[in-house]
Amino acid sequence: MDIVVSGIRPTGHLHLGNYFGAVKNFVKMQHEHDCFFFIADYHSLTTHPTPADLYANVKRVLISFLAAGIDPEKATLYIQSDIPEVAELYLLLNMNAYLGELERVASFKEKVRLQPNNVNAGLLTYPALMAADVLIHKAAKVPVGKDQEQHLEMIRTFSNRFNRIYNIDYFPAPVAFNFGEELIKIPGLDGSTKMSKSEGDANAIYLSDAPETIRKKIMRAVTDAGPTQSDQPKSQPIENLFHLMKVLSPADTYAHFITLYNNCQVRYGDMKKHLAEDAIAFTRPFRERIGELEANNNYLHKVAVLGAEKARASASQTIKEVREIIGFRHI
Ligand code: TRP
């Protein structure tokens, strides 16, 4: 069984983009691989959350993961900061992570551009922390989207470098991994091509959203003036609505509205009403599970403790070996 590791930063409940882009695949993988899924709360400190927000968001992601079908008995589901071995491996990897290569990472350059007043060392060494997350379990596979490809490349660099320095074949060189179907990229409601939290809450449909919230968000989604000639190419916002409909609605609803669009008879208000009801139906089981889990702190606590125990068993073994390899030996 391959060892698989992946993490998600705690930004709140998962939205449909997280679900179709990652978590749906995690749920399938857990039956076939030795999976470690974690909430990357150390990583989220680069944005300086308040303690209350950090706590609430870690809990929301944990609840969302469970509601989405991750089985804590099958996969190891844990909170990153419960595993101090990760922080230790991060420190050790940082000693062989170079300023030049870290500065060249596209996500880092993007942050420098977007937030010039908060270019902290945690942002710079983000790939080293990711490497620690993955290498602490000696994972071979990392299920991530295309946007993480460069980070994965860095993880391989750090892994190979460690092996070379100590002349040992210890860490694997992990590769990106998609399980089963291709990951589905969910567009935003604001006309952008990606559903994401950073674009604001109105852009995303959360697994936890109340039916009325979903209706409002979808009715307010960006559209255009409508087609004026048959088979007119679709603008991005309309492409997005159809894309969402394809994922969430029955095939005949989708086909019906495609035909109306091509005949210039589409009414976006009507299309959105259908889409909203289908989105509400799709998210219903998640919403119900989330409600139950929110009321069951006892169970959440048990899940977190179990996950921490399982993850630490694997992590402490690696750290013990790494310390030995590096030369930290008992005197
Ligand atoms: N960087 C990932 C993201 O932004 C989250 C993450 C942190 C991660 N550590 C990881 C993903 C290790 C895979 C493996 O979504």
Coordinates of C-alpha atoms and ligand atoms in Angstrom, one line a residue:
M1 CA 0.0 0.0 0.0
D2 CA 1.3 3.4 -1.0
I3 CA 1.6 6.0 1.6
V4 CA -0.4 9.1 0.6
V5 CA -0.2 12.5 2.4
S6 CA -2.2 15.7 1.7
G7 CA -3.2 18.7 3.7
I8 CA -5.6 21.6 3.5
R9 CA -5.2 25.0 5.1
P10 CA -7.9 25.8 7.6
T11 CA -9.8 28.6 6.0
G12 CA -13.3 27.6 7.1
H13 CA -15.8 25.0 5.9
L14 CA -14.9 23.3 2.6
H15 CA -16.6 24.6 -0.5
L16 CA -17.6 22.8 -3.6
G17 CA -14.2 23.7 -5.2
N18 CA -12.4 21.9 -2.3
Y19 CA -14.8 19.0 -2.5
F20 CA -14.6 18.2 -6.2
G21 CA -11.0 19.4 -6.5
A22 CA -9.6 17.2 -3.7
V23 CA -11.7 15.8 -0.9
K24 CA -13.9 13.6 -3.1
N25 CA -10.8 11.8 -4.2
F26 CA -9.4 11.6 -0.6
V27 CA -12.6 9.7 0.3
K28 CA -12.0 7.2 -2.4
M29 CA -8.3 6.8 -1.8
Q30 CA -8.7 6.0 1.9
H31 CA -9.9 2.5 1.0
E32 CA -6.9 1.7 -1.2
H33 CA -3.9 3.4 0.3
D34 CA -2.4 4.3 3.6
C35 CA -3.6 7.8 3.8
F36 CA -2.6 10.7 6.0
F37 CA -4.9 13.8 5.7
F38 CA -4.2 16.8 7.8
I39 CA -5.3 20.3 8.6
A40 CA -2.4 22.6 7.9
D41 CA -2.7 24.9 10.8
Y42 CA 1.0 25.7 11.0
H43 CA 0.9 26.9 7.4
S44 CA -2.0 29.1 8.1
L45 CA 0.0 31.2 10.6
T46 CA 1.6 33.0 7.7
T47 CA -1.6 35.1 7.5
H48 CA -1.6 35.8 11.3
P49 CA -5.1 34.7 12.2
T50 CA -6.5 35.5 15.6
P51 CA -6.5 32.6 18.1
A52 CA -10.3 32.5 18.0
D53 CA -10.4 32.4 14.2
L54 CA -7.7 29.8 14.0
Y55 CA -9.5 27.5 16.4
A56 CA -12.9 27.9 14.7
N57 CA -11.4 27.3 11.2
V58 CA -9.5 24.2 12.2
K59 CA -12.7 22.8 13.7
R60 CA -14.7 23.7 10.6
V61 CA -12.3 21.8 8.3
L62 CA -12.3 18.8 10.6
I63 CA -16.1 18.8 10.6
S64 CA -16.2 19.2 6.8
F65 CA -13.7 16.4 6.2
L66 CA -15.8 14.1 8.3
A67 CA -19.0 15.2 6.7
A68 CA -17.5 14.6 3.3
G69 CA -16.9 11.0 4.1
I70 CA -13.3 10.7 5.4
D71 CA -13.4 7.8 7.8
P72 CA -11.0 8.4 10.8
E73 CA -10.7 4.7 11.3
K74 CA -9.5 4.1 7.7
A75 CA -7.4 7.2 7.0
T76 CA -5.2 9.0 9.5
L77 CA -7.0 12.4 9.9
Y78 CA -5.1 14.8 12.1
I79 CA -4.2 18.4 12.9
Q80 CA -0.7 19.3 11.8
S81 CA 0.2 21.2 15.0
D82 CA -0.6 18.1 17.1
I83 CA 2.6 16.6 15.5
P84 CA 5.6 18.5 16.8
E85 CA 7.8 16.1 14.9
V86 CA 6.7 18.0 11.8
A87 CA 8.2 21.2 13.2
E88 CA 11.4 19.5 14.0
L89 CA 11.8 18.0 10.5
Y90 CA 11.0 21.5 9.1
L91 CA 13.8 23.0 11.1
L92 CA 16.2 20.3 9.9
L93 CA 15.2 20.6 6.2
N94 CA 15.5 24.4 6.4
M95 CA 19.3 24.0 7.0
N96 CA 19.5 22.8 3.4
A97 CA 16.9 25.0 1.8
Y98 CA 18.5 27.9 -0.1
L99 CA 17.3 31.5 -0.3
G100 CA 17.7 31.6 -4.1
E101 CA 15.5 28.5 -4.8
L102 CA 12.9 29.6 -2.2
E103 CA 12.7 33.1 -3.7
R104 CA 12.0 31.6 -7.2
V105 CA 8.9 29.7 -6.1
A106 CA 5.9 31.3 -8.0
S107 CA 3.5 31.2 -5.0
F108 CA 6.1 33.1 -3.0
K109 CA 6.6 35.7 -5.7
E110 CA 2.9 36.1 -5.9
K111 CA 2.7 36.8 -2.1
V112 CA 5.5 39.3 -2.3
R113 CA 3.5 41.1 -5.0
L114 CA 0.1 40.9 -3.2
Q115 CA 1.2 41.6 0.4
P116 CA 4.6 43.4 0.4
N117 CA 4.1 44.3 4.0
N118 CA 3.9 40.7 5.2
V119 CA 6.7 38.9 3.5
N120 CA 7.6 36.7 6.5
A121 CA 10.1 33.8 6.8
G122 CA 7.2 31.4 7.1
L123 CA 6.1 32.3 3.6
L124 CA 9.6 32.0 2.2
T125 CA 10.1 28.5 3.8
Y126 CA 6.5 27.3 3.0
P127 CA 7.9 24.6 0.7
A128 CA 10.2 23.3 3.4
L129 CA 7.2 22.9 5.8
M130 CA 5.3 21.1 3.1
A131 CA 8.3 18.9 2.6
A132 CA 8.3 18.1 6.3
D133 CA 4.5 17.3 6.1
V134 CA 5.1 14.8 3.4
L135 CA 8.5 13.3 4.3
I136 CA 7.6 12.9 7.9
H137 CA 5.5 9.9 6.8
K138 CA 7.9 9.0 4.0
A139 CA 5.0 9.3 1.5
A140 CA 5.3 8.3 -2.1
K141 CA 2.2 10.1 -3.3
V142 CA 0.7 13.5 -2.8
P143 CA -2.8 14.2 -4.2
V144 CA -2.7 17.9 -5.1
G145 CA -3.9 20.1 -7.9
K146 CA -1.7 21.7 -10.6
D147 CA -1.1 24.8 -8.6
Q148 CA 1.0 22.7 -6.1
E149 CA 3.2 21.1 -8.8
Q150 CA 6.1 23.5 -8.1
H151 CA 5.9 22.8 -4.4
L152 CA 6.0 19.1 -5.1
E153 CA 9.1 19.7 -7.2
M154 CA 10.7 21.4 -4.2
I155 CA 9.8 18.5 -1.9
R156 CA 11.6 16.2 -4.3
T157 CA 14.6 18.5 -4.3
F158 CA 14.8 18.6 -0.5
S159 CA 14.3 14.8 -0.3
N160 CA 17.0 14.0 -2.9
R161 CA 19.3 16.5 -1.3
F162 CA 19.0 15.0 2.1
N163 CA 19.7 11.5 0.7
R164 CA 22.7 12.9 -1.2
I165 CA 24.2 14.7 1.8
Y166 CA 24.0 11.7 4.0
N167 CA 24.7 9.2 1.3
I168 CA 21.6 7.2 2.1
D169 CA 18.5 6.1 0.3
Y170 CA 16.1 7.2 3.0
F171 CA 13.4 9.6 1.8
P172 CA 11.3 8.8 -1.3
A173 CA 10.8 11.4 -4.0
P174 CA 7.0 11.9 -3.9
V175 CA 4.9 12.4 -7.0
A176 CA 1.5 14.0 -7.6
F177 CA -1.4 11.7 -7.5
N178 CA -4.9 11.6 -8.9
F179 CA -7.1 8.8 -7.9
G180 CA -9.8 7.5 -10.2
E181 CA -11.4 10.3 -12.2
E182 CA -9.6 13.6 -13.0
L183 CA -10.1 16.3 -10.5
I184 CA -12.9 18.6 -11.4
K185 CA -12.1 22.3 -11.3
I186 CA -15.1 24.2 -10.0
P187 CA -15.5 27.8 -11.2
G188 CA -16.5 30.8 -9.0
L189 CA -19.9 32.5 -8.9
D190 CA -18.2 35.9 -9.6
G191 CA -17.3 35.0 -13.2
S192 CA -13.8 33.9 -12.3
T193 CA -12.5 30.4 -13.3
K194 CA -11.9 29.2 -9.8
M195 CA -14.2 28.8 -6.8
S196 CA -12.0 30.0 -3.9
K197 CA -12.3 31.5 -0.5
S198 CA -9.9 34.2 -1.2
E199 CA -12.3 35.8 -3.7
G200 CA -14.8 36.3 -0.9
D201 CA -17.7 34.2 0.5
A202 CA -20.1 35.2 -2.2
N203 CA -17.9 33.5 -4.8
A204 CA -18.2 30.0 -3.2
I205 CA -20.9 27.5 -2.2
Y206 CA -19.9 25.9 1.1
L207 CA -20.9 22.4 2.1
S208 CA -22.4 24.1 5.3
D209 CA -24.4 26.8 3.5
A210 CA -28.1 27.0 4.4
P211 CA -30.5 26.5 1.4
E212 CA -31.5 30.2 1.5
T213 CA -27.8 31.3 1.4
I214 CA -27.2 29.0 -1.6
R215 CA -30.3 30.5 -3.4
K216 CA -29.1 34.0 -2.8
K217 CA -25.5 33.3 -3.9
I218 CA -26.6 31.6 -7.1
M219 CA -29.3 34.2 -8.0
R220 CA -26.6 36.9 -7.6
A221 CA -24.0 35.0 -9.7
V222 CA -22.5 37.1 -12.5
T223 CA -24.1 36.6 -16.0
D224 CA -24.1 38.6 -19.3
A225 CA -26.7 40.2 -21.5
G226 CA -27.7 36.9 -23.1
P227 CA -27.0 35.3 -26.5
T228 CA -28.1 37.2 -29.6
Q229 CA -27.3 34.7 -32.2
S230 CA -27.6 30.9 -32.3
D231 CA -24.7 28.8 -31.1
Q232 CA -23.0 32.0 -29.8
P233 CA -19.8 31.2 -27.8
K234 CA -20.3 31.6 -24.1
S235 CA -18.8 34.3 -22.0
Q236 CA -16.8 33.1 -18.9
P237 CA -19.5 33.7 -16.4
I238 CA -22.1 31.8 -18.5
E239 CA -19.6 29.0 -19.1
N240 CA -19.2 28.8 -15.4
L241 CA -22.9 28.5 -14.7
F242 CA -23.2 25.7 -17.3
H243 CA -20.2 24.0 -15.8
L244 CA -21.8 24.1 -12.3
M245 CA -25.0 22.8 -13.8
K246 CA -23.2 20.0 -15.5
V247 CA -21.7 18.9 -12.2
L248 CA -24.7 19.4 -9.9
S249 CA -27.8 19.0 -12.0
P250 CA -29.4 16.0 -13.8
A251 CA -28.0 15.5 -17.4
D252 CA -31.4 16.4 -19.0
T253 CA -31.6 19.7 -17.1
Y254 CA -28.2 20.6 -18.4
A255 CA -29.1 19.5 -21.9
H256 CA -32.3 21.5 -21.8
F257 CA -30.6 24.8 -20.9
I258 CA -27.9 24.2 -23.4
T259 CA -30.5 23.9 -26.1
L260 CA -32.3 27.1 -24.9
Y261 CA -28.9 28.9 -24.9
N262 CA -28.1 27.8 -28.4
N263 CA -31.6 29.0 -29.6
C264 CA -31.2 32.3 -27.8
Q265 CA -34.2 31.5 -25.6
V266 CA -32.4 31.0 -22.3
R267 CA -33.6 33.0 -19.3
Y268 CA -30.7 33.1 -16.8
G269 CA -33.1 33.7 -13.9
D270 CA -34.9 30.5 -14.7
M271 CA -31.6 28.6 -15.2
K272 CA -30.3 29.8 -11.9
K273 CA -33.5 28.7 -10.0
H274 CA -32.9 25.2 -11.3
L275 CA -29.2 25.3 -10.5
A276 CA -29.9 26.6 -7.0
E277 CA -32.4 23.8 -6.1
D278 CA -29.9 21.2 -7.5
A279 CA -27.1 22.7 -5.5
I280 CA -29.3 22.6 -2.4
A281 CA -30.1 19.0 -3.0
F282 CA -26.5 18.1 -3.6
T283 CA -25.2 19.7 -0.5
R284 CA -28.1 18.4 1.8
P285 CA -26.4 15.3 3.2
F286 CA -23.2 17.3 3.9
R287 CA -25.2 20.1 5.6
E288 CA -27.0 17.6 7.8
R289 CA -23.8 15.8 8.8
I290 CA -22.2 19.1 9.5
G291 CA -25.1 20.1 11.8
E292 CA -24.8 16.8 13.7
L293 CA -21.0 17.0 14.1
E294 CA -21.1 20.6 15.3
A295 CA -23.3 19.4 18.2
N296 CA -20.9 16.6 19.0
N297 CA -17.7 18.0 20.4
N298 CA -17.0 14.8 22.2
Y299 CA -16.7 12.9 19.0
L300 CA -14.6 15.6 17.4
H301 CA -12.2 15.4 20.3
K302 CA -12.0 11.7 20.0
V303 CA -11.2 11.9 16.2
A304 CA -8.5 14.5 16.8
V305 CA -6.9 12.4 19.6
L306 CA -7.0 9.2 17.5
G307 CA -5.5 11.0 14.5
A308 CA -2.7 12.6 16.5
E309 CA -1.9 9.2 18.0
K310 CA -1.7 7.5 14.6
A311 CA 0.2 10.3 12.9
R312 CA 2.7 10.6 15.8
A313 CA 3.5 6.9 15.7
S314 CA 4.6 7.3 12.1
A315 CA 6.2 10.7 12.6
S316 CA 8.2 9.8 15.7
Q317 CA 9.7 6.8 13.9
T318 CA 10.9 9.0 11.1
I319 CA 12.3 11.6 13.4
K320 CA 14.2 9.0 15.4
E321 CA 15.8 7.7 12.2
V322 CA 16.6 11.2 10.8
R323 CA 18.2 12.2 14.1
E324 CA 20.4 9.1 13.9
I325 CA 21.3 9.8 10.3
I326 CA 22.2 13.4 10.9
G327 CA 24.4 12.5 13.8
F328 CA 22.3 13.4 16.8
R329 CA 23.3 10.3 18.8
H330 CA 23.2 9.5 22.5
I331 CA 26.5 10.2 24.2
Ligands
TRP1 N1 -0.1 24.0 0.4 C1 -1.3 23.3 0.4 C2 -2.4 24.3 -0.1 O1 -2.2 25.5 -0.1 C3 -1.6 22.7 1.7 C4 -0.6 21.8 2.2 C5 0.3 22.1 3.2 C6 -0.2 20.6 1.6 N2 1.1 21.0 3.3 C7 0.9 20.1 2.4 C8 -0.7 19.8 0.6 C9 1.5 18.8 2.1 C10 -0.1 18.6 0.3 C11 1.0 18.1 1.1 O2 -3.5 23.9 -0.4

